[in-house]
Short mmCIF file of C-alpha atoms and ligand atoms in Angstrom, two decimals:
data_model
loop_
_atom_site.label_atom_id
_atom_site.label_comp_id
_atom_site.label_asym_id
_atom_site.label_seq_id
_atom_site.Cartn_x
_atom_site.Cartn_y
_atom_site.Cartn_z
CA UNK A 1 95.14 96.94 101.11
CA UNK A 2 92.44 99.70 100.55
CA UNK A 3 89.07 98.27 101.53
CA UNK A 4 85.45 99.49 101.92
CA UNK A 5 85.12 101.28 105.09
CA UNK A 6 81.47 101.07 105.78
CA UNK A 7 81.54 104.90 105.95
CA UNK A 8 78.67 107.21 105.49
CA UNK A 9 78.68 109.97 103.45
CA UNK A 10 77.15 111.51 100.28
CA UNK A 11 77.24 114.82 98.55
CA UNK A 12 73.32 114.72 98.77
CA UNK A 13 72.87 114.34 102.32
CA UNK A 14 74.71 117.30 102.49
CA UNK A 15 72.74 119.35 100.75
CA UNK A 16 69.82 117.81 102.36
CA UNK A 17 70.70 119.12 105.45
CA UNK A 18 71.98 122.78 104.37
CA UNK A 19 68.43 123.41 102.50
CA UNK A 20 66.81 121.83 106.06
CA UNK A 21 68.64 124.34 108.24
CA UNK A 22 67.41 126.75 106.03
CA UNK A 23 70.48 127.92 103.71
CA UNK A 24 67.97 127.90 100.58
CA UNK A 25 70.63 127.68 96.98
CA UNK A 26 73.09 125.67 98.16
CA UNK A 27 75.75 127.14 95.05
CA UNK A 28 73.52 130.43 95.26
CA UNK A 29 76.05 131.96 97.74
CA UNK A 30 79.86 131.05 99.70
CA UNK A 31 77.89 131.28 102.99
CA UNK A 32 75.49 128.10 101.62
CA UNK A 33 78.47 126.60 100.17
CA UNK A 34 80.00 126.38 103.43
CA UNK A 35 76.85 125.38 105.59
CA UNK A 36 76.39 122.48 103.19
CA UNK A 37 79.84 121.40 103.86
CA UNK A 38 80.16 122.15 107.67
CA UNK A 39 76.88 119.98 107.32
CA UNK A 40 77.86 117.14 104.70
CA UNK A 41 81.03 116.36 107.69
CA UNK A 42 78.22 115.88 110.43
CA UNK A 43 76.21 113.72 108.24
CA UNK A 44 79.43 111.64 107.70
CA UNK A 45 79.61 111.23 111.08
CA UNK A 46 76.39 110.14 111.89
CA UNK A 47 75.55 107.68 109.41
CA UNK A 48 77.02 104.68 107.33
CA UNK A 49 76.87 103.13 104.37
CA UNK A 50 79.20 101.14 101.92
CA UNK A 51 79.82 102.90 98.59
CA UNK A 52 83.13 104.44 99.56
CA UNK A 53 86.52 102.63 99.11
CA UNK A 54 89.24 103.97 101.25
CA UNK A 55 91.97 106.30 99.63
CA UNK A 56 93.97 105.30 102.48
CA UNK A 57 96.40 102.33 102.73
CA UNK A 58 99.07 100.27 101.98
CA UNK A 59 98.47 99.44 98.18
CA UNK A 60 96.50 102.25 96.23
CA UNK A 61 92.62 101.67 96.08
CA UNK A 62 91.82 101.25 92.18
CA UNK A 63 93.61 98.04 90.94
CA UNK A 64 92.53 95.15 93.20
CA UNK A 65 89.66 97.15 94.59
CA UNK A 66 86.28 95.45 92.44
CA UNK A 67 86.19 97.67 89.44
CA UNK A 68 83.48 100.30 88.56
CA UNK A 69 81.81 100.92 86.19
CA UNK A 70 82.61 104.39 84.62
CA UNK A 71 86.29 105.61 83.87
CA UNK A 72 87.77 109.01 83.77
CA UNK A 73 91.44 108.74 82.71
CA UNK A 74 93.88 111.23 82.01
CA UNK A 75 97.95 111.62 81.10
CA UNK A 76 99.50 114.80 82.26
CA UNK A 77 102.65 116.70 81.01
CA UNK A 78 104.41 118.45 84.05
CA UNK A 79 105.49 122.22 83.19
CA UNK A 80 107.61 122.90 86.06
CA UNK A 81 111.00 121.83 86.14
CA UNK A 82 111.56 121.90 90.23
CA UNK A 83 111.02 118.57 91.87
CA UNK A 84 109.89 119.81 95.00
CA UNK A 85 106.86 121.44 92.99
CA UNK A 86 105.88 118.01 91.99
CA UNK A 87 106.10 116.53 95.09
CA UNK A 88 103.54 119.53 96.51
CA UNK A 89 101.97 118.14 93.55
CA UNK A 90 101.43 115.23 94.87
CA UNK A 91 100.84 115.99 98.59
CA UNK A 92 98.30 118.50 97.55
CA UNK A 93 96.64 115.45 95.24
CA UNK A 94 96.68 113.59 98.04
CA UNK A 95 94.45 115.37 100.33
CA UNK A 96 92.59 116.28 97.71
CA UNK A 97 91.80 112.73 96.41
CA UNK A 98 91.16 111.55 99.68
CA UNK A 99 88.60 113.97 100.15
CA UNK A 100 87.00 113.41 96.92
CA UNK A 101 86.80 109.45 97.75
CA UNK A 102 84.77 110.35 100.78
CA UNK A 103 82.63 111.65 99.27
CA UNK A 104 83.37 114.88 100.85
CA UNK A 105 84.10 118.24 98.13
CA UNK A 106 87.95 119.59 98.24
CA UNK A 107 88.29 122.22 100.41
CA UNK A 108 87.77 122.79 104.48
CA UNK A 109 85.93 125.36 106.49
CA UNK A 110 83.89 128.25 105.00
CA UNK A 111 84.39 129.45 101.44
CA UNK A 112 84.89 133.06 101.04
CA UNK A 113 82.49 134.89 99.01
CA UNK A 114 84.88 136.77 97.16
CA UNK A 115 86.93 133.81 95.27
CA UNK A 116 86.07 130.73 93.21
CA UNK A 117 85.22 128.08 95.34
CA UNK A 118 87.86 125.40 96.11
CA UNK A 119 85.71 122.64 95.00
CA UNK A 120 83.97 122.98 91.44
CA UNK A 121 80.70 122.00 92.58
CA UNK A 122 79.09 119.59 90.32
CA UNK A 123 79.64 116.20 92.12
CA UNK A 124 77.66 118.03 95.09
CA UNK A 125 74.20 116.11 96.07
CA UNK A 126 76.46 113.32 94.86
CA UNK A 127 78.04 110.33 96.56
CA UNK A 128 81.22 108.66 96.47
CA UNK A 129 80.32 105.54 94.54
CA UNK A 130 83.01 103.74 95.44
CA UNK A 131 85.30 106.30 93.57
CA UNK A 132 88.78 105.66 93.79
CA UNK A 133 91.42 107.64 92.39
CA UNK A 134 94.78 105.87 91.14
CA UNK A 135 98.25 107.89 90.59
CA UNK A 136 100.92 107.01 88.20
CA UNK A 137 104.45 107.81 87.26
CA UNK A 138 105.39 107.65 83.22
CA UNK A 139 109.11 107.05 82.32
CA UNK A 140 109.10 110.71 81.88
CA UNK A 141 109.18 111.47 84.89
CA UNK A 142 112.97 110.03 85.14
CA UNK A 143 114.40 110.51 81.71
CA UNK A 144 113.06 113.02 78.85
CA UNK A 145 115.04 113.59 75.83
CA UNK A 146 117.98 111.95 77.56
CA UNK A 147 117.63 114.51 80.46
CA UNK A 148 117.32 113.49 84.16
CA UNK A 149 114.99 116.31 84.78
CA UNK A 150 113.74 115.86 88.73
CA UNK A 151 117.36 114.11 89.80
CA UNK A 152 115.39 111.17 89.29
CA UNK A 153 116.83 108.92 86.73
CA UNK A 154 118.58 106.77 89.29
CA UNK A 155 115.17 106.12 90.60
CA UNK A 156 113.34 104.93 87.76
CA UNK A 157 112.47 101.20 88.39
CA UNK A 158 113.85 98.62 85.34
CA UNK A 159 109.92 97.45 84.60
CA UNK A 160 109.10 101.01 83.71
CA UNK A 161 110.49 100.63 80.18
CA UNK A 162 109.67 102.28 77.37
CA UNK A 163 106.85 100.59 75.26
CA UNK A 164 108.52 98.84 72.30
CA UNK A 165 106.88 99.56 68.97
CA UNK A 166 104.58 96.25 68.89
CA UNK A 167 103.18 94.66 65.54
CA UNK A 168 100.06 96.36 63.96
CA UNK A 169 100.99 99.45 66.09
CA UNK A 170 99.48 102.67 64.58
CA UNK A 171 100.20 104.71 67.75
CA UNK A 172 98.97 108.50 67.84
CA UNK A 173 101.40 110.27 70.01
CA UNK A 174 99.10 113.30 71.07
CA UNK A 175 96.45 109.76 72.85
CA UNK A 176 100.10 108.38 73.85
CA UNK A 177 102.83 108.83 76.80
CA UNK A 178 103.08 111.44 79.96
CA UNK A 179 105.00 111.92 82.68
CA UNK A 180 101.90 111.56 85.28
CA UNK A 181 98.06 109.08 85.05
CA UNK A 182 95.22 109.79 87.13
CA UNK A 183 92.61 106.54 86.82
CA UNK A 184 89.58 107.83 88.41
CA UNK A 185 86.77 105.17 88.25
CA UNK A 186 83.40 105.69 89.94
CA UNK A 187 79.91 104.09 89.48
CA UNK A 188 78.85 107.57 88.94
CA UNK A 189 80.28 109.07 85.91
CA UNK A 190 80.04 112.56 86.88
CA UNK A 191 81.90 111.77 89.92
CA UNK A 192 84.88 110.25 88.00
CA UNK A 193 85.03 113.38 85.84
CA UNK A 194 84.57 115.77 88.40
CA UNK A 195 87.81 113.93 90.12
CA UNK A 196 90.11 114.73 87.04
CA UNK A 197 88.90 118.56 86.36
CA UNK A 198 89.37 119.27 90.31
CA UNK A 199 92.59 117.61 90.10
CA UNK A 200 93.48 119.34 86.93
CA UNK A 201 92.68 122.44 88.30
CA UNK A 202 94.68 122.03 91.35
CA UNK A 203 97.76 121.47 89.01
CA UNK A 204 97.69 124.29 87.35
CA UNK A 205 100.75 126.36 86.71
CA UNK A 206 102.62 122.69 87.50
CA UNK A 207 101.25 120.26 84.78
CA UNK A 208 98.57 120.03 81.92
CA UNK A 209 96.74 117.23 80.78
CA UNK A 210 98.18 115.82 77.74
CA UNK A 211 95.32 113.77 76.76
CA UNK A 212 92.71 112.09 78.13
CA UNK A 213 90.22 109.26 77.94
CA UNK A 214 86.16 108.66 78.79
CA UNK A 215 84.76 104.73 79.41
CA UNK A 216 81.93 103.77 80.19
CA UNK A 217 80.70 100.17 81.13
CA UNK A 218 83.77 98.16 82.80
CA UNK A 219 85.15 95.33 80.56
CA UNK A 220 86.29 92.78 82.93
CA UNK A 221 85.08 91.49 86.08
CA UNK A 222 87.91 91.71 88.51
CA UNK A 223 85.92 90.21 91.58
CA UNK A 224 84.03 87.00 92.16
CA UNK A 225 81.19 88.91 93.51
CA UNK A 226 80.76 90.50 89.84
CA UNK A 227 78.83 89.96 86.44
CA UNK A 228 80.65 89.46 83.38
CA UNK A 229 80.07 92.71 81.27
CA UNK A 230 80.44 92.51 76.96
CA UNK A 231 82.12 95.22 75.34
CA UNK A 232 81.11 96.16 72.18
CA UNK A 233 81.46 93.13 69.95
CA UNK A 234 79.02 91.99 72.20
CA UNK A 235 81.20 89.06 73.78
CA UNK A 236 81.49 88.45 77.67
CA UNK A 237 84.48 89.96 78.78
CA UNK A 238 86.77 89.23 82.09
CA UNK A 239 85.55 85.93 82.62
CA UNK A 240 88.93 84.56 83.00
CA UNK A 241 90.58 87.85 84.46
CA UNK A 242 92.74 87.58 87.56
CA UNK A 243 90.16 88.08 90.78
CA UNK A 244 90.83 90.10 93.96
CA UNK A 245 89.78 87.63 96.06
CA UNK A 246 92.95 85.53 95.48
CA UNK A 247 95.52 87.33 97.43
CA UNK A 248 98.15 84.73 96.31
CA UNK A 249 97.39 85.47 92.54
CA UNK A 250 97.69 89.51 93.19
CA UNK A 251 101.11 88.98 94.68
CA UNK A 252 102.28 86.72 91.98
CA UNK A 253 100.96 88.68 89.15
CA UNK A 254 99.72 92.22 90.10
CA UNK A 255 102.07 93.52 92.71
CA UNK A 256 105.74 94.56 92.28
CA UNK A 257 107.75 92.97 95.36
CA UNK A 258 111.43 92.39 96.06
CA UNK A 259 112.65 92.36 92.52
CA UNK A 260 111.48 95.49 92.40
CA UNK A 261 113.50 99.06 93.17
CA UNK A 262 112.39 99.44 96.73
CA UNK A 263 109.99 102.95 96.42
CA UNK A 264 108.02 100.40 94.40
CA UNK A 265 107.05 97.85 96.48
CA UNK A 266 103.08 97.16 96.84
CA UNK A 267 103.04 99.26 93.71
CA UNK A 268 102.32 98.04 90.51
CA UNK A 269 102.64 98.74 86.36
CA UNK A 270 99.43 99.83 84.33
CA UNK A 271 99.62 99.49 80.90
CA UNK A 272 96.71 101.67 79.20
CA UNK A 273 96.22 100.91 74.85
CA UNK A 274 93.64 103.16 73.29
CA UNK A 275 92.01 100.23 70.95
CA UNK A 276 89.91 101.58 67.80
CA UNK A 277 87.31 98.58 67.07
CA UNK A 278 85.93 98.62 63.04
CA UNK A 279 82.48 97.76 64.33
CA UNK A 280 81.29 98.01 61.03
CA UNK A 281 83.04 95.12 59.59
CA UNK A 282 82.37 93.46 62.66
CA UNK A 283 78.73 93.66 62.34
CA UNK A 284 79.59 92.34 59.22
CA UNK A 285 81.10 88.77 60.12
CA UNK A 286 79.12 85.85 60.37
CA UNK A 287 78.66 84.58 64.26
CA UNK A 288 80.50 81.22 63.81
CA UNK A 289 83.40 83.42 62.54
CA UNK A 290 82.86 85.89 65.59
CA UNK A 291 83.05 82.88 68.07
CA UNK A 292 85.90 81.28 65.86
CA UNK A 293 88.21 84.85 66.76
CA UNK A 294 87.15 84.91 70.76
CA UNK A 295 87.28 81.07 70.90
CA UNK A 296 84.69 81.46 72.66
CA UNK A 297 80.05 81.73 72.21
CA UNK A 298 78.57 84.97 72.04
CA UNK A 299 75.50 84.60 74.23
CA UNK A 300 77.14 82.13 76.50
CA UNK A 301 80.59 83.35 76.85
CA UNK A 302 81.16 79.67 76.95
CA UNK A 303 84.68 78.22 75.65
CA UNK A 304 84.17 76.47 72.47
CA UNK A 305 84.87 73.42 74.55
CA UNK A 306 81.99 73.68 76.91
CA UNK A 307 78.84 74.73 77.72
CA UNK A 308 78.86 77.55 80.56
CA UNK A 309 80.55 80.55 80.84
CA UNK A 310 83.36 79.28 83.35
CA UNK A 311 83.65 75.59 81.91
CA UNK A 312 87.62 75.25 81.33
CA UNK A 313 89.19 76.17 78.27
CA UNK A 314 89.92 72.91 76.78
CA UNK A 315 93.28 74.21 74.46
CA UNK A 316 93.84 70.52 73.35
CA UNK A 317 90.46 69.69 72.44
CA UNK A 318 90.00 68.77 68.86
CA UNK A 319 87.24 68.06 65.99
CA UNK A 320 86.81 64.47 64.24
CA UNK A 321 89.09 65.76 61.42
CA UNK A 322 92.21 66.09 63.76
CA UNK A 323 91.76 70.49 63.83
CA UNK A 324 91.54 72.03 66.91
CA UNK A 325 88.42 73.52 68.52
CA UNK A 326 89.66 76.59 69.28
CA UNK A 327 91.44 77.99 66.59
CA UNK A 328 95.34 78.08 66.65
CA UNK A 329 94.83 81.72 66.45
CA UNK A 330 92.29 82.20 68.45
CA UNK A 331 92.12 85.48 70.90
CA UNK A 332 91.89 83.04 74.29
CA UNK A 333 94.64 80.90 73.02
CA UNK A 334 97.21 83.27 72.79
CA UNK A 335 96.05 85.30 75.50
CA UNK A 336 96.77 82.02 77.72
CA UNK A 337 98.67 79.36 75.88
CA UNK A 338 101.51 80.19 78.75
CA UNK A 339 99.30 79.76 82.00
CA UNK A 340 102.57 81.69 83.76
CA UNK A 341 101.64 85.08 82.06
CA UNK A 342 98.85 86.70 83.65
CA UNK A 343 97.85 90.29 84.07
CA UNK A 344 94.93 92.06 85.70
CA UNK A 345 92.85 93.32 83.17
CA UNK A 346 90.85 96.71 83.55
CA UNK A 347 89.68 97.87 80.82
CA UNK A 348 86.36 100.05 79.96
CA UNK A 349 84.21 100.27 76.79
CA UNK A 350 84.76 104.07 74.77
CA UNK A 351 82.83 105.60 72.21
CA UNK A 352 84.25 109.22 71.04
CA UNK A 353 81.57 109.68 68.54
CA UNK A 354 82.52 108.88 64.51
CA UNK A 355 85.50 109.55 62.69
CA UNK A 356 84.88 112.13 60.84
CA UNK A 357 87.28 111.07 57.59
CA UNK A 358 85.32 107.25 57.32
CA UNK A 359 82.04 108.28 59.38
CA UNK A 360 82.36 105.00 61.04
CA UNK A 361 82.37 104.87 64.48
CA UNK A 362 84.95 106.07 66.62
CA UNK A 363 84.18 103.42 69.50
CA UNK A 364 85.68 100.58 71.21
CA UNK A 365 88.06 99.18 74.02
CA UNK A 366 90.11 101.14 76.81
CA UNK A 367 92.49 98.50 77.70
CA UNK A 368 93.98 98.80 81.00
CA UNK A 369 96.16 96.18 82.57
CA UNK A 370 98.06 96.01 85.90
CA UNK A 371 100.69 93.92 86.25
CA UNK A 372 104.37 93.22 88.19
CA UNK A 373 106.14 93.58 85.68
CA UNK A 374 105.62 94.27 81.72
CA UNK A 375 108.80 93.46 80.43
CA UNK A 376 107.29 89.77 81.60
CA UNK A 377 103.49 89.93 81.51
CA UNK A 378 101.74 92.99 78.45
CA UNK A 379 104.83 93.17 76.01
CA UNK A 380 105.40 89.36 74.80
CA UNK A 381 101.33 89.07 75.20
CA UNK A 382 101.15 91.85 72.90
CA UNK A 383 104.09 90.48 70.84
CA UNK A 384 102.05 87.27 70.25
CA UNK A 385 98.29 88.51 70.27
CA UNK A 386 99.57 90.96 67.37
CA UNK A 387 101.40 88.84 65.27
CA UNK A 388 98.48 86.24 65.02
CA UNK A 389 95.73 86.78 66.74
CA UNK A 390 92.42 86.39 64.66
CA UNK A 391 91.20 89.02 66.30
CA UNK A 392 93.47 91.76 64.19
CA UNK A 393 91.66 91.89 61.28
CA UNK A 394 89.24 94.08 63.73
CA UNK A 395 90.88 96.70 65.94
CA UNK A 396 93.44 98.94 65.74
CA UNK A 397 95.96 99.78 68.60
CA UNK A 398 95.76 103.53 68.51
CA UNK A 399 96.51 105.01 72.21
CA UNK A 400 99.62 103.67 74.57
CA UNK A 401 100.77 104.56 78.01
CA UNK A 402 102.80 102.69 80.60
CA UNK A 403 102.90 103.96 84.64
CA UNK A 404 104.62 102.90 87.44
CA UNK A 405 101.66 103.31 90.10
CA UNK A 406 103.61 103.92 93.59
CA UNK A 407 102.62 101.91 96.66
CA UNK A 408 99.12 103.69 98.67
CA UNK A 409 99.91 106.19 101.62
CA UNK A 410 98.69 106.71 105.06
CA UNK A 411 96.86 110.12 106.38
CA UNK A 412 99.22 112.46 106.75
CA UNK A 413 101.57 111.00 104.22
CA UNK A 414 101.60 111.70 100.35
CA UNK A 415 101.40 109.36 97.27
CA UNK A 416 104.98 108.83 95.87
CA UNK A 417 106.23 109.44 98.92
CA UNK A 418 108.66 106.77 98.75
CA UNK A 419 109.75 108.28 95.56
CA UNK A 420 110.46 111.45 96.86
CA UNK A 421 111.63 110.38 99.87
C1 LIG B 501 97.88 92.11 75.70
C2 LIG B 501 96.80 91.74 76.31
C3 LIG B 501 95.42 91.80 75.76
C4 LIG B 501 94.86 92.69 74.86
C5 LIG B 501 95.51 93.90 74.21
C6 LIG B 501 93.51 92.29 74.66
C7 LIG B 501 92.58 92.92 73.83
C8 LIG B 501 91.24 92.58 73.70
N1 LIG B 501 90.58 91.55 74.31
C9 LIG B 501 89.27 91.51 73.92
C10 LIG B 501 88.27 90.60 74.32
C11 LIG B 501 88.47 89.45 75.11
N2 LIG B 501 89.62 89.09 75.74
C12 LIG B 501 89.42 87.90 76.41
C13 LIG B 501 90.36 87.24 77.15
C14 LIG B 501 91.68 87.68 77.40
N3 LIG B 501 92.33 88.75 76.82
C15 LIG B 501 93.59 88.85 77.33
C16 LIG B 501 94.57 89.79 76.99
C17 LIG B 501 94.40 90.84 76.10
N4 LIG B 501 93.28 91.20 75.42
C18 LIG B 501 93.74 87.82 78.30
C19 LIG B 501 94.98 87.59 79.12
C20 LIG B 501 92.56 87.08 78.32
C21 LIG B 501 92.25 85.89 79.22
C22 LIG B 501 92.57 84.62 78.54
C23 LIG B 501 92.29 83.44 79.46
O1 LIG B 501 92.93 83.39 80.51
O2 LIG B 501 91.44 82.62 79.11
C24 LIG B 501 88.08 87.48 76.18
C25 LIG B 501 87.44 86.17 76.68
C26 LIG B 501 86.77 86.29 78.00
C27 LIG B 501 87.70 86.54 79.14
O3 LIG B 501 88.33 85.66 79.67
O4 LIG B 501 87.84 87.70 79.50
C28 LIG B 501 87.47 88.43 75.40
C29 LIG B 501 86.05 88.45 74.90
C30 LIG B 501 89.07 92.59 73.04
C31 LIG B 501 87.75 92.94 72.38
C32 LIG B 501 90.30 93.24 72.88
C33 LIG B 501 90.64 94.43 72.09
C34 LIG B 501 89.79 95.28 71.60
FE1 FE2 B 502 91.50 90.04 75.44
#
């Protein structure tokens, strides 16, 4: 498993030391460029601290590593049809990503003056914090239009299915799909972005992004040592999400393991949804009808069965008149009426301005689950939570992707290696 390393190393200390020895504009000049960075790998050397997460490693850092809190997420479409391109694809990614999660830019040695720089420069003075970069594989990447288009159809693991169109769907296709994810998450949002465009850049000629996705302020708490954050209804969210620190619950519910076809083993499925919240009509509702659709008190984040945040949900629990407390369609109901189906939840908040046609706001949830398998764990909670949840009348399912995310890789190796293989 990817952990902290304890590592030293930021962007700034670089710089630091380049203006110290005397290399005035740091970006004024490939010579400065390169003293920073000759630099920046001394300082890494020398020093320690603990905001970068290992790229390195058996499992892929970014799932049951403690979530961040900005997002940069993007879907890409690959344009060449050679599957040893993608695979350089990948290697190249690799390195690449593993500098970036140091904290290091991409790139090694002196930059010449007389091309554009290898890294794109503004993520330096920065550090890592804790960015990790997560890699994905869409079912396009097997089959496309009934075409095996890499050799790879044979490949393609069972749990990688297609999405089935789920109730209250209203699915845009150009925020939907691709054959390739990139999750880069980062406490520093500039750092997550800077991930994507350097990756994206390093594709190009091989694959375009498709479409692409900003959060900002995590929406689940996927370690112990972590707050609960709200998203924007204003209701504590991830307060009964899966947690790291439970190795047993991980394997049970997060990674894929024997079942699985063998490239994917320590991998795992992420299920991204694009969900549109009407915060208007939210703002609207009364509280006690707010609380009625989480099951759950604003402020608190307390079950409507208890009094602090992490009292038990109390499904059976009923008023005087014989109805229950929580309402039969209640978001936390269905979400865990069958205590067998459970998925990691990692989701971030969004805001993409207004929508231009109502002028309401164009704002709300990122969801992003991993999971062993959806066929078991997102699709029949989706099934259920959009039939009847309460919670409907509210949001609007407007984005969908599904990724196989490969096991992690070791220096020298590649992610999707066993893919490729
Ligand atoms: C298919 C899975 C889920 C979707 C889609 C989903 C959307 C969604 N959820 C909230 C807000 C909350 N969800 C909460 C709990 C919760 N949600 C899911 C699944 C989906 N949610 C699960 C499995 C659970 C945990 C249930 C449990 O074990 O008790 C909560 C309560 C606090 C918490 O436990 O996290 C909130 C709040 C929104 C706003 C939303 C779509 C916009
Ligand atoms: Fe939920």
């Amino acid at each position: 498993m990817s952990e902290k390393t304890g590592q030293k190393f930021n962007r700034r200390n670089m710089l630091i030391s380049a203006s110290a020895a005397g290399a005035g504009l740091v970006l004024g000049g490939g010579g400065g460029y390169a003293l920073a960075h000759t630099q920046g790998q001394q300082a890494m050397q020398q020093t320690s601290n603990n905001d970068i997460i290992s790229f390195y490693g058996e499992k892929q850092a970014g799932i049951t590593t403690p979530q961040q809190d900005h997002l940069h997420f993007a879907a890409f479409n690959l344009t060449t049809q050679d599957s040893n391109e993608v695979a350089s694809l990948l290697r190249i990614w690799t390195v690449a990503a593993a500098a970036m999660t140091s904290g290091k830019p991409i790139g090694e040695g002196a930059f010449p003056d007389h091309a554009p720089p290898p890294d794109t420069g503004e993520a330096l003075g920065l550090p890592a914090a804790n960015l990790t970069i997560t890699f994905g594989f869409g079912p396009t990447l097997f089959t496309k239009d009934g075409k095996d288009r890499y050799g790879l159809a044979a490949r393609r693991p069972e749990a990688l299915v297609d999405l089935p169109s789920l109730p209250g769907d209203a699915l845009d296709p150009t925020r939907s799909g691709g054959d390739l994810c990139v999750q880069a998450c980062s406490d520093n949002p500039l750092v997550a972005f800077h991930a994507v465009r350097n990756l994206a850049r390093q594709a190009r000629g091989l694959a375009t992004i498709r479409w692409s996705q900003l959060g900002f302020n995590r929406t689940a708490s996927t370690s112990t040592q972590q707050e609960t954050p709200r998203n924007l209804m204003g209701f504590k969210d991830g307060t009964n999400n899966l947690k790291v620190e439970d190795p047993s619950l991980m394997d049970q519910h997060v990674w894929a393991g024997n079942e699985a076809a063998s490239w994917m083993h320590g991998g795992s499925y992420l299920v991204a949804r694009r969900i549109r919240m009407h915060l208007e009509s939210w703002d609207r509702d009364f509280l006690a009808d707010q609380e009625k659709v989480f099951g759950r008190r604003k402020v608190s984040g307390a079950p409507l069965t208890g009094k602090q945040e992490f009292d038990a949900v109390d499904l059976t629990a009923k008023h005087p008149d014989g109805t229950s407390i929580i309402a039969t369609n209640a978001h936390i109901r269905l979400a865990r009426e069958d205590d067998n189906i459970r998925i990691l939840r990692r989701g971030y908040s969004f805001t993409d301005g207004m929508d231009k046609v109502t002028g309401e706001l164009d704002a709300g949830l990122f969801f992003i689950a991993f999971q062993r398998d959806p066929r078991k764990q997102f699709i029949p909670l989706q099934q259920k939570l959009g039939q009847r949840d309460l919670l409907n009348e509210y949001i609007t399912h407007n984005g969908s992707a599904i990724f196989a995310c490969p096991p992690g890789t070791q220096p020298g190796g590649f992610i999707g290696e066993t893919l490729f293989a």
